[in-house]
Coordinates of C-alpha atoms in Angstrom, one line a residue:
Chain A
D253 CA -85.2 170.9 -58.3
T254 CA -85.2 174.3 -56.7
G255 CA -83.5 175.6 -59.3
V256 CA -84.6 179.6 -61.1
S257 CA -87.8 178.7 -62.8
Q258 CA -88.7 180.9 -65.8
N259 CA -92.4 180.8 -67.3
P260 CA -93.6 180.3 -69.9
R261 CA -90.4 178.6 -71.7
H262 CA -91.6 179.9 -74.9
K263 CA -94.0 182.8 -76.1
I264 CA -95.5 183.5 -80.2
T265 CA -97.0 186.9 -79.8
K266 CA -98.4 189.1 -82.5
R267 CA -96.6 192.2 -83.1
G268 CA -98.5 194.9 -81.2
Q269 CA -99.9 192.6 -78.2
N270 CA -98.2 192.7 -74.8
V271 CA -96.8 189.9 -73.2
T272 CA -95.9 188.9 -69.3
F273 CA -93.5 186.7 -68.5
R274 CA -92.5 185.4 -64.7
C275 CA -89.3 184.4 -63.1
D276 CA -89.3 182.2 -60.1
P277 CA -85.4 182.5 -58.8
I278 CA -84.1 180.2 -55.5
S279 CA -85.9 181.1 -52.8
E280 CA -83.2 182.3 -50.6
H281 CA -81.9 184.6 -53.3
N282 CA -82.2 188.0 -52.6
R283 CA -81.5 189.3 -55.6
L284 CA -82.5 188.9 -59.2
Y285 CA -81.3 190.0 -62.5
W286 CA -83.3 190.0 -66.3
Y287 CA -81.2 189.8 -69.7
R288 CA -81.8 189.4 -73.3
Q289 CA -79.9 187.0 -75.7
T290 CA -80.9 187.2 -79.2
L291 CA -79.2 184.7 -81.6
G292 CA -74.7 184.6 -81.9
Q293 CA -75.2 187.0 -79.3
G294 CA -74.0 186.6 -75.3
P295 CA -76.9 187.6 -73.4
E296 CA -77.5 191.7 -72.5
F297 CA -78.0 193.4 -68.6
L298 CA -81.6 194.3 -68.7
T299 CA -82.3 195.3 -65.2
Y300 CA -81.9 193.7 -61.5
F301 CA -83.4 193.9 -58.2
Q302 CA -82.7 193.5 -54.8
N303 CA -85.5 192.2 -52.5
E304 CA -88.5 194.2 -53.7
A305 CA -86.4 198.2 -55.2
Q306 CA -85.1 197.8 -58.9
L307 CA -81.5 199.5 -58.2
E308 CA -80.1 199.7 -62.0
K309 CA -81.3 199.4 -65.1
S310 CA -80.4 199.6 -69.1
R311 CA -80.7 202.0 -71.5
L312 CA -82.1 198.7 -73.5
L313 CA -85.0 198.6 -71.2
S314 CA -87.2 200.7 -73.2
D315 CA -90.2 202.9 -72.3
R316 CA -92.7 199.3 -73.4
F317 CA -90.3 197.3 -70.7
S318 CA -91.4 197.3 -67.4
A319 CA -90.1 194.9 -64.2
E320 CA -91.7 194.2 -61.0
R321 CA -90.8 192.2 -58.4
P322 CA -93.4 193.0 -55.8
K323 CA -92.4 191.2 -52.5
G324 CA -89.4 190.6 -53.4
S325 CA -90.0 187.0 -54.4
F326 CA -90.7 186.5 -57.7
S327 CA -90.8 189.1 -60.7
T328 CA -91.9 189.8 -63.7
L329 CA -91.1 191.2 -67.1
E330 CA -93.7 193.3 -68.9
I331 CA -93.0 193.9 -73.1
Q332 CA -95.9 196.1 -73.7
R333 CA -96.4 197.3 -78.1
T334 CA -94.1 194.4 -78.6
E335 CA -91.8 194.7 -82.1
Q336 CA -90.3 191.9 -84.2
G337 CA -86.8 193.6 -82.6
D338 CA -87.9 191.9 -79.6
S339 CA -87.3 188.5 -80.5
A340 CA -84.9 186.6 -78.1
M341 CA -84.2 185.2 -75.5
Y342 CA -85.2 186.5 -71.9
L343 CA -83.3 185.6 -68.9
C344 CA -83.5 185.8 -65.5
A345 CA -80.9 185.2 -62.5
S346 CA -80.8 185.6 -59.0
S347 CA -77.9 185.4 -56.7
S348 CA -77.3 186.4 -52.7
S349 CA -75.9 189.8 -51.8
S350 CA -73.8 188.5 -48.7
G351 CA -71.0 187.7 -51.2
G352 CA -70.8 191.4 -52.9
S353 CA -69.4 190.2 -56.8
N354 CA -67.8 187.0 -55.1
T355 CA -70.8 185.0 -55.7
E356 CA -72.7 182.9 -58.6
A357 CA -75.2 184.1 -60.3
F358 CA -77.9 180.5 -61.1
F359 CA -79.5 181.3 -64.9
G360 CA -83.3 179.8 -65.4
Q361 CA -83.5 178.3 -69.0
G362 CA -85.4 181.3 -70.5
T363 CA -88.3 182.5 -72.1
R364 CA -88.2 182.9 -75.7
L365 CA -89.8 184.7 -77.7
T366 CA -90.8 185.2 -80.9
V367 CA -92.9 188.3 -82.3
V368 CA -94.7 187.7 -85.5
Chain B
D96 CA -68.2 199.0 -69.6
A97 CA -65.6 197.1 -68.1
K98 CA -64.2 194.5 -70.8
T99 CA -62.6 191.2 -71.7
T100 CA -61.4 189.5 -74.6
Q101 CA -61.5 186.1 -75.6
P102 CA -60.9 183.8 -78.6
N103 CA -64.1 183.2 -80.9
S104 CA -63.9 179.6 -80.8
M105 CA -61.5 176.5 -79.4
E106 CA -61.1 173.3 -81.0
S107 CA -60.6 170.1 -79.0
N108 CA -60.2 166.2 -79.1
E109 CA -62.5 164.4 -76.4
E110 CA -60.6 163.6 -72.9
E111 CA -57.9 166.0 -73.8
P112 CA -57.5 169.6 -72.0
V113 CA -58.7 173.3 -73.2
H114 CA -56.7 175.8 -72.7
L115 CA -59.2 179.0 -73.0
P116 CA -57.2 182.5 -72.4
C117 CA -59.2 185.9 -71.7
N118 CA -57.4 189.4 -71.2
H119 CA -58.6 191.9 -68.9
S120 CA -56.3 194.5 -69.2
T121 CA -58.6 197.0 -67.1
I122 CA -59.5 195.0 -64.4
S123 CA -58.9 197.1 -60.9
G124 CA -57.8 196.1 -57.8
T125 CA -61.3 194.6 -56.2
D126 CA -62.8 192.9 -59.6
Y127 CA -63.6 189.6 -59.5
I128 CA -62.8 187.3 -62.5
H129 CA -65.5 185.2 -63.5
W130 CA -66.1 182.5 -66.1
Y131 CA -69.9 180.7 -67.2
R132 CA -70.7 178.5 -69.7
Q133 CA -74.1 178.3 -71.7
L134 CA -75.1 175.0 -74.3
P135 CA -77.1 175.1 -76.9
S136 CA -80.7 175.9 -76.0
Q137 CA -80.2 176.4 -72.3
G138 CA -79.5 179.5 -69.3
P139 CA -75.5 180.1 -68.7
E140 CA -74.7 177.8 -66.0
Y141 CA -71.8 179.5 -63.9
V142 CA -67.8 177.6 -63.9
I143 CA -65.8 179.9 -61.8
H144 CA -64.3 182.4 -60.3
G145 CA -61.6 184.1 -58.7
L146 CA -60.0 187.4 -57.0
T147 CA -56.1 186.7 -57.4
S148 CA -55.2 183.5 -56.2
N149 CA -55.5 180.0 -59.1
V150 CA -58.9 178.5 -58.0
N151 CA -60.0 174.7 -58.7
N152 CA -63.4 173.2 -58.3
R153 CA -65.2 170.2 -59.8
M154 CA -65.5 171.8 -63.5
A155 CA -62.7 173.1 -64.4
S156 CA -59.4 175.8 -62.7
L157 CA -58.4 179.0 -63.1
A158 CA -55.5 180.5 -63.4
I159 CA -54.7 184.0 -62.6
A160 CA -52.1 185.9 -64.0
E161 CA -49.8 187.9 -61.6
D162 CA -50.8 191.2 -62.9
R163 CA -54.3 190.0 -62.8
K164 CA -54.6 191.6 -66.6
S165 CA -55.7 188.1 -68.3
S166 CA -56.5 184.9 -66.6
T167 CA -57.0 181.2 -68.3
L168 CA -59.7 178.8 -67.5
I169 CA -58.5 174.9 -67.8
L170 CA -60.8 172.4 -68.5
H171 CA -58.9 169.0 -67.4
R172 CA -60.6 166.6 -69.9
A173 CA -62.8 167.8 -72.3
T174 CA -66.1 165.9 -72.8
L175 CA -68.4 166.0 -75.4
R176 CA -70.5 167.5 -72.2
D177 CA -67.7 170.3 -72.5
A178 CA -69.0 172.1 -75.9
A179 CA -70.5 175.5 -75.4
V180 CA -69.9 178.7 -75.1
Y181 CA -67.3 180.2 -72.3
Y182 CA -68.0 183.6 -71.2
C183 CA -65.1 185.7 -69.0
M184 CA -66.4 188.6 -67.1
M185 CA -65.6 191.0 -64.6
T186 CA -67.7 192.3 -62.4
T187 CA -66.8 195.8 -61.2
D188 CA -69.3 196.3 -59.1
S189 CA -70.6 195.2 -55.1
W190 CA -73.7 193.3 -56.6
G191 CA -72.8 190.5 -59.3
K192 CA -73.8 191.9 -62.7
L193 CA -72.5 190.2 -65.4
Q194 CA -71.7 191.8 -68.9
F195 CA -71.1 189.4 -71.3
G196 CA -69.3 188.9 -74.3
A197 CA -69.3 187.1 -77.3
G198 CA -67.6 184.1 -75.7
T199 CA -65.8 181.5 -76.9
Q200 CA -67.4 178.5 -78.6
V201 CA -65.5 175.2 -77.1
V202 CA -66.0 172.4 -80.4
V203 CA -65.4 169.1 -78.9
T204 CA -64.8 166.1 -80.9
P205 CA -64.4 162.8 -80.3

């Protein structure tokens, strides 16, 4: 299966700790997105990369959050000094830029973060 | 932000068609209409998208109103595996950012 892969699938951490999630997109996709989803809500956009360039960040992405895509392939999302409000499912998606907005995005299974 | 309006939930019997409405009255000429669905404990899954004309694929059909202010996703024969939250969205920029709302919870009863 060459879909979008996210690791880990689950993470439990103590408040105040740092966590890092990884996303491996579909190999030929140059666009990569991060979303966050809390229980009962639809996913919320966090940030977007085209190749290695981070082109947009949501206001939801506080200073404690940082995302990178150093070589335009995999991406990492780091949360520093985690808070209980950070508990959520973090979703990664990828797509090709060749179709503009006339294209589909492929999502990973997500990383479920629980901050205790 | 671009907004769509969907019913909170819909019920259907197995093997019957399901028509999921979506209002997107603020849509502009270049905005695509996208539908995704999300099964429990899964990431969202692409269903279908379109611009002006009706679209069909192996999963569903998308009927777009002539004024493009509304659309309907049609699942022709609902199965238990179609029970999911269905999201209707517009992509309002060139790089395809998806803005999810609350979606419609589809319940399929045997």
